Amino acid sequence: MSDPRRSPTLRRRRLSATLRELRARDGRTAKEIAEELEWQQSKLTHMERNEWKLPRVLDIRALLEVYGVTDEREREELINLARDGRKRGWWHPYSAMLSEHYSTYIGLEAEASEVFAFETIVIPGLLQTEDYARALIEAGPAEITEEEVERRVQIRIERQRILTGDDPVRLWAILDEAALRRPVGGAEVMEAQKRHLVKMAKLAKVSLQVIPFGAGAHAGAAGAFSIIRFPESRDTDAVYVDTPAGELFVEDEEEVRRFHVAFQHLSGVALSPLDSIALIAAEVGGT
């Protein structure tokens, strides 16, 4: 099985950002660069927007020549990003059933250093048990086969390897008390899910907070979201929002900052991690 923490998605995102920087440094427009290379302008625009499927090394070499990049280390780094960006992540066998945005999210999450997850009515995906995930997927709006249900459950469980493998991600999860009260899958499934939450919350890099009903209205009333932060500062944070109208990615720095502020407010009204664990543990007879 491939390394879940090695993501071609992040490599493509980083390559696109670098190409934008190189053109800004060059000072010419996308149209001018495309004309020199005898490309359609849309080709370069897609590359800079990270809208490509697989980078082509020959295209990157051509851009390096046009931008006058002669430093061997810089050239090699960008060419390696293109090569790595052509590889397939562990989720590729499931790609037919995944939306483009969800595939991108999985790819970015795979190599995150930190994930800040807020959920309103369900347990965060990275902390779900198989039975809980199965019950959620079966209750979803899509009419899917039993086989596809199991494949979707497997995707969710596979994602969780980032919490327990080598160099685990730092997860800070905040959930509304409603997520604990909603009996997904029935009483037995929920009890097992709560025991699992207590177990996972004891991991060194997992923090779990619960916002009690008594907190009233809060900054997460608009819905759930996840913020992804990466090991290298050059990879800017991204926000993933799953809405009834479809998934949404937010990458504008000012908009991402607003989500960070909202998360801080949510943490402030939530129970402390210790009190949150105590609340959940009390419902399942301790730890």
Short mmCIF file of C-alpha atoms in Angstrom, two decimals:
data_model
loop_
_atom_site.label_atom_id
_atom_site.label_comp_id
_atom_site.label_asym_id
_atom_site.label_seq_id
_atom_site.Cartn_x
_atom_site.Cartn_y
_atom_site.Cartn_z
CA MET A 1 0.00 0.00 0.00
CA SER A 2 1.33 3.44 -0.91
CA ASP A 3 2.49 5.97 1.67
CA PRO A 4 -0.64 7.91 2.76
CA ARG A 5 1.49 10.94 3.63
CA ARG A 6 2.95 11.39 0.10
CA SER A 7 0.63 13.47 -2.00
CA PRO A 8 0.92 14.32 -5.72
CA THR A 9 -1.94 16.77 -5.14
CA LEU A 10 0.22 19.02 -2.95
CA ARG A 11 3.08 18.79 -5.46
CA ARG A 12 0.81 20.02 -8.26
CA ARG A 13 -0.51 22.83 -6.06
CA ARG A 14 3.04 23.92 -5.17
CA LEU A 15 4.13 23.74 -8.80
CA SER A 16 1.25 25.99 -9.89
CA ALA A 17 2.07 28.54 -7.20
CA THR A 18 5.72 28.58 -8.29
CA LEU A 19 4.78 29.08 -11.93
CA ARG A 20 2.69 32.10 -10.95
CA GLU A 21 5.64 33.49 -9.03
CA LEU A 22 8.01 32.97 -11.95
CA ARG A 23 5.74 34.82 -14.37
CA ALA A 24 5.26 37.66 -11.87
CA ARG A 25 9.03 37.89 -11.58
CA ASP A 26 9.34 37.86 -15.38
CA GLY A 27 6.84 40.71 -15.69
CA ARG A 28 5.01 39.50 -18.79
CA THR A 29 1.37 38.55 -19.15
CA ALA A 30 0.11 35.01 -19.59
CA LYS A 31 -0.84 35.91 -23.15
CA GLU A 32 2.70 37.06 -23.96
CA ILE A 33 4.28 33.93 -22.48
CA ALA A 34 1.82 31.68 -24.28
CA GLU A 35 2.48 33.39 -27.61
CA GLU A 36 6.23 32.90 -27.24
CA LEU A 37 5.69 29.18 -26.60
CA GLU A 38 3.01 28.95 -29.31
CA TRP A 39 0.52 27.71 -26.72
CA GLN A 40 -3.09 28.59 -26.18
CA GLN A 41 -3.26 31.10 -23.33
CA SER A 42 -5.76 28.83 -21.58
CA LYS A 43 -3.09 26.12 -21.28
CA LEU A 44 -0.82 28.34 -19.19
CA THR A 45 -3.78 29.70 -17.23
CA HIS A 46 -4.88 26.19 -16.29
CA MET A 47 -1.34 25.33 -15.20
CA GLU A 48 -1.12 28.40 -12.99
CA ARG A 49 -4.54 27.76 -11.47
CA ASN A 50 -3.73 24.15 -10.64
CA GLU A 51 -6.42 22.98 -13.04
CA TRP A 52 -4.30 20.38 -14.75
CA LYS A 53 -4.63 16.64 -14.36
CA LEU A 54 -1.02 15.64 -14.89
CA PRO A 55 1.92 18.06 -15.33
CA ARG A 56 4.16 17.49 -18.34
CA VAL A 57 7.90 17.69 -17.70
CA LEU A 58 8.50 19.01 -21.23
CA ASP A 59 6.12 21.92 -20.57
CA ILE A 60 7.91 22.80 -17.33
CA ARG A 61 11.30 22.71 -19.07
CA ALA A 62 9.95 25.05 -21.75
CA LEU A 63 8.69 27.52 -19.15
CA LEU A 64 11.99 27.43 -17.30
CA GLU A 65 13.74 28.42 -20.53
CA VAL A 66 11.30 31.26 -21.21
CA TYR A 67 11.62 32.58 -17.66
CA GLY A 68 15.41 32.32 -17.81
CA VAL A 69 15.74 30.02 -14.81
CA THR A 70 19.34 28.83 -14.87
CA ASP A 71 19.91 27.79 -11.26
CA GLU A 72 20.26 24.01 -11.41
CA ARG A 73 18.76 23.41 -7.97
CA GLU A 74 15.69 25.48 -8.76
CA ARG A 75 15.26 23.80 -12.14
CA GLU A 76 15.61 20.33 -10.67
CA GLU A 77 13.14 21.07 -7.88
CA LEU A 78 10.45 22.19 -10.32
CA ILE A 79 11.04 19.26 -12.65
CA ASN A 80 10.80 16.88 -9.70
CA LEU A 81 7.54 18.55 -8.65
CA ALA A 82 6.20 17.85 -12.14
CA ARG A 83 7.32 14.22 -11.98
CA ASP A 84 5.87 13.73 -8.50
CA GLY A 85 2.68 15.49 -9.60
CA ARG A 86 2.16 12.79 -12.24
CA LYS A 87 2.06 10.02 -9.65
CA ARG A 88 -1.10 8.56 -8.21
CA GLY A 89 -2.20 8.80 -4.60
CA TRP A 90 -3.58 5.87 -2.63
CA TRP A 91 -7.12 7.11 -3.41
CA HIS A 92 -6.73 6.75 -7.19
CA PRO A 93 -8.47 3.33 -7.37
CA TYR A 94 -11.54 5.02 -5.89
CA SER A 95 -11.42 8.09 -8.14
CA ALA A 96 -14.47 7.12 -10.19
CA MET A 97 -16.71 7.58 -7.17
CA LEU A 98 -15.03 10.73 -5.81
CA SER A 99 -15.80 14.28 -6.81
CA GLU A 100 -12.89 16.39 -8.03
CA HIS A 101 -13.01 18.61 -4.95
CA TYR A 102 -13.14 15.68 -2.55
CA SER A 103 -10.20 14.01 -4.31
CA THR A 104 -8.28 17.27 -3.97
CA TYR A 105 -9.17 17.48 -0.29
CA ILE A 106 -7.97 13.93 0.37
CA GLY A 107 -4.74 14.68 -1.47
CA LEU A 108 -4.06 17.84 0.54
CA GLU A 109 -5.13 16.30 3.85
CA ALA A 110 -2.72 13.43 3.23
CA GLU A 111 0.32 15.67 3.58
CA ALA A 112 -1.02 18.21 6.06
CA SER A 113 0.86 19.06 9.22
CA GLU A 114 -2.32 20.23 10.97
CA VAL A 115 -6.05 19.84 10.38
CA PHE A 116 -8.57 22.04 12.18
CA ALA A 117 -11.99 20.40 11.82
CA PHE A 118 -15.33 21.75 12.96
CA GLU A 119 -18.53 19.70 12.70
CA THR A 120 -22.08 20.60 13.62
CA ILE A 121 -24.19 17.45 13.44
CA VAL A 122 -21.84 14.51 12.77
CA ILE A 123 -18.52 13.22 14.06
CA PRO A 124 -15.53 14.43 11.98
CA GLY A 125 -14.57 11.90 9.31
CA LEU A 126 -11.07 11.37 10.71
CA LEU A 127 -12.61 10.21 14.00
CA GLN A 128 -15.44 8.00 12.75
CA THR A 129 -15.67 4.26 13.35
CA GLU A 130 -16.42 1.98 10.41
CA ASP A 131 -19.98 1.31 11.59
CA TYR A 132 -20.69 5.00 12.15
CA ALA A 133 -19.29 5.91 8.72
CA ARG A 134 -21.30 3.13 7.11
CA ALA A 135 -24.54 4.32 8.71
CA LEU A 136 -23.90 7.89 7.53
CA ILE A 137 -23.13 6.84 3.97
CA GLU A 138 -26.14 4.53 3.78
CA ALA A 139 -28.36 7.38 4.93
CA GLY A 140 -26.97 9.81 2.36
CA PRO A 141 -29.00 11.25 -0.53
CA ALA A 142 -27.26 9.21 -3.25
CA GLU A 143 -28.66 5.83 -4.26
CA ILE A 144 -25.59 3.61 -4.25
CA THR A 145 -24.94 -0.12 -4.12
CA GLU A 146 -23.80 -2.02 -1.06
CA GLU A 147 -20.42 -2.50 -2.72
CA GLU A 148 -20.01 1.24 -3.24
CA VAL A 149 -21.02 1.89 0.36
CA GLU A 150 -18.20 -0.38 1.52
CA ARG A 151 -15.71 1.29 -0.81
CA ARG A 152 -16.66 4.70 0.55
CA VAL A 153 -16.27 3.42 4.09
CA GLN A 154 -12.81 2.11 3.18
CA ILE A 155 -11.80 5.51 1.81
CA ARG A 156 -12.80 7.15 5.08
CA ILE A 157 -10.91 4.62 7.18
CA GLU A 158 -7.86 4.84 4.94
CA ARG A 159 -7.79 8.61 5.42
CA GLN A 160 -7.44 8.04 9.17
CA ARG A 161 -3.99 6.50 8.75
CA ILE A 162 -2.56 10.03 8.91
CA LEU A 163 -3.43 10.08 12.64
CA THR A 164 -1.63 6.91 13.66
CA GLY A 165 1.20 6.33 11.18
CA ASP A 166 4.71 7.74 11.18
CA ASP A 167 4.80 11.51 11.72
CA PRO A 168 1.04 11.78 12.39
CA VAL A 169 -0.90 14.91 11.56
CA ARG A 170 -1.92 17.26 14.37
CA LEU A 171 -5.72 17.16 14.53
CA TRP A 172 -7.72 19.73 16.44
CA ALA A 173 -11.40 18.79 16.20
CA ILE A 174 -14.33 20.77 17.58
CA LEU A 175 -17.84 19.36 17.42
CA ASP A 176 -21.19 20.63 18.50
CA GLU A 177 -22.88 18.57 21.21
CA ALA A 178 -25.56 17.77 18.62
CA ALA A 179 -23.08 15.42 16.94
CA LEU A 180 -22.95 13.37 20.15
CA ARG A 181 -26.72 13.30 20.58
CA ARG A 182 -27.68 12.27 17.05
CA PRO A 183 -28.10 8.44 17.18
CA VAL A 184 -26.39 7.54 13.91
CA GLY A 185 -26.64 3.79 13.36
CA GLY A 186 -28.43 3.18 16.64
CA ALA A 187 -27.43 3.00 20.31
CA GLU A 188 -24.69 0.36 19.97
CA VAL A 189 -22.99 2.15 17.09
CA MET A 190 -23.08 5.45 18.97
CA GLU A 191 -21.68 3.94 22.16
CA ALA A 192 -18.80 2.41 20.21
CA GLN A 193 -18.28 5.73 18.44
CA LYS A 194 -18.09 7.62 21.72
CA ARG A 195 -15.59 5.11 23.13
CA HIS A 196 -13.54 5.60 19.98
CA LEU A 197 -13.59 9.38 20.45
CA VAL A 198 -12.26 9.00 23.99
CA LYS A 199 -9.51 6.68 22.76
CA MET A 200 -8.47 8.96 19.88
CA ALA A 201 -8.54 12.06 22.07
CA LYS A 202 -5.78 10.51 24.17
CA LEU A 203 -3.36 10.51 21.24
CA ALA A 204 -0.57 13.04 21.64
CA LYS A 205 -1.46 14.94 18.46
CA VAL A 206 -5.25 14.88 18.74
CA SER A 207 -7.24 17.57 20.56
CA LEU A 208 -11.00 17.24 20.88
CA GLN A 209 -13.45 19.85 22.14
CA VAL A 210 -17.23 19.80 22.45
CA ILE A 211 -19.43 22.89 22.27
CA PRO A 212 -22.26 22.28 24.76
CA PHE A 213 -25.85 23.19 24.00
CA GLY A 214 -25.63 25.73 26.80
CA ALA A 215 -23.17 27.81 24.77
CA GLY A 216 -26.07 28.97 22.61
CA ALA A 217 -25.35 30.57 19.23
CA HIS A 218 -21.74 30.41 18.09
CA ALA A 219 -19.40 31.21 15.19
CA GLY A 220 -20.03 27.84 13.54
CA ALA A 221 -23.75 28.30 13.02
CA ALA A 222 -23.20 28.58 9.25
CA GLY A 223 -21.90 25.01 9.03
CA ALA A 224 -18.94 22.65 9.16
CA PHE A 225 -15.50 23.32 7.69
CA SER A 226 -11.93 22.04 7.78
CA ILE A 227 -8.72 24.07 7.64
CA ILE A 228 -5.60 22.37 6.29
CA ARG A 229 -2.12 23.57 7.18
CA PHE A 230 1.06 22.22 5.59
CA PRO A 231 4.61 21.56 6.86
CA GLU A 232 6.21 24.18 4.62
CA SER A 233 5.24 27.84 4.94
CA ARG A 234 5.29 28.31 1.15
CA ASP A 235 2.21 26.04 0.97
CA THR A 236 -0.59 28.35 2.07
CA ASP A 237 -3.49 27.07 4.18
CA ALA A 238 -6.65 25.83 2.48
CA VAL A 239 -10.24 25.51 3.71
CA TYR A 240 -12.67 22.81 2.64
CA VAL A 241 -16.42 23.32 3.03
CA ASP A 242 -18.95 20.63 2.11
CA THR A 243 -22.31 22.22 1.30
CA PRO A 244 -25.61 20.86 -0.11
CA ALA A 245 -24.74 22.69 -3.33
CA GLY A 246 -21.34 20.97 -3.57
CA GLU A 247 -17.89 21.12 -2.08
CA LEU A 248 -16.01 24.40 -1.89
CA PHE A 249 -12.30 25.15 -1.58
CA VAL A 250 -11.16 28.46 -0.12
CA GLU A 251 -7.54 29.45 -0.72
CA ASP A 252 -7.61 33.26 -0.67
CA GLU A 253 -5.47 34.23 2.32
CA GLU A 254 -7.89 36.81 3.72
CA GLU A 255 -10.84 34.43 3.48
CA VAL A 256 -8.83 31.63 5.05
CA ARG A 257 -7.92 33.98 7.89
CA ARG A 258 -11.62 34.48 8.61
CA PHE A 259 -12.05 30.73 9.06
CA HIS A 260 -9.09 30.68 11.47
CA VAL A 261 -10.72 33.46 13.47
CA ALA A 262 -14.02 31.56 13.53
CA PHE A 263 -12.22 28.43 14.72
CA GLN A 264 -10.58 30.36 17.54
CA HIS A 265 -13.99 31.68 18.63
CA LEU A 266 -15.40 28.15 18.55
CA SER A 267 -12.55 26.89 20.69
CA GLY A 268 -13.24 29.68 23.17
CA VAL A 269 -16.89 28.69 23.72
CA ALA A 270 -16.21 24.93 23.72
CA LEU A 271 -15.43 22.84 26.76
CA SER A 272 -11.74 22.28 27.41
CA PRO A 273 -10.26 19.06 25.95
CA LEU A 274 -10.25 17.44 29.42
CA ASP A 275 -13.85 18.42 30.14
CA SER A 276 -14.88 17.33 26.67
CA ILE A 277 -13.39 13.87 27.15
CA ALA A 278 -15.01 13.65 30.58
CA LEU A 279 -18.40 14.52 29.07
CA ILE A 280 -18.13 11.78 26.47
CA ALA A 281 -16.60 9.20 28.81
CA ALA A 282 -19.35 9.70 31.37
CA GLU A 283 -21.91 8.55 28.82
CA VAL A 284 -20.16 5.25 28.13
CA GLY A 285 -19.22 4.30 31.64
CA GLY A 286 -15.79 5.87 31.76
CA THR A 287 -12.71 4.97 29.71
#
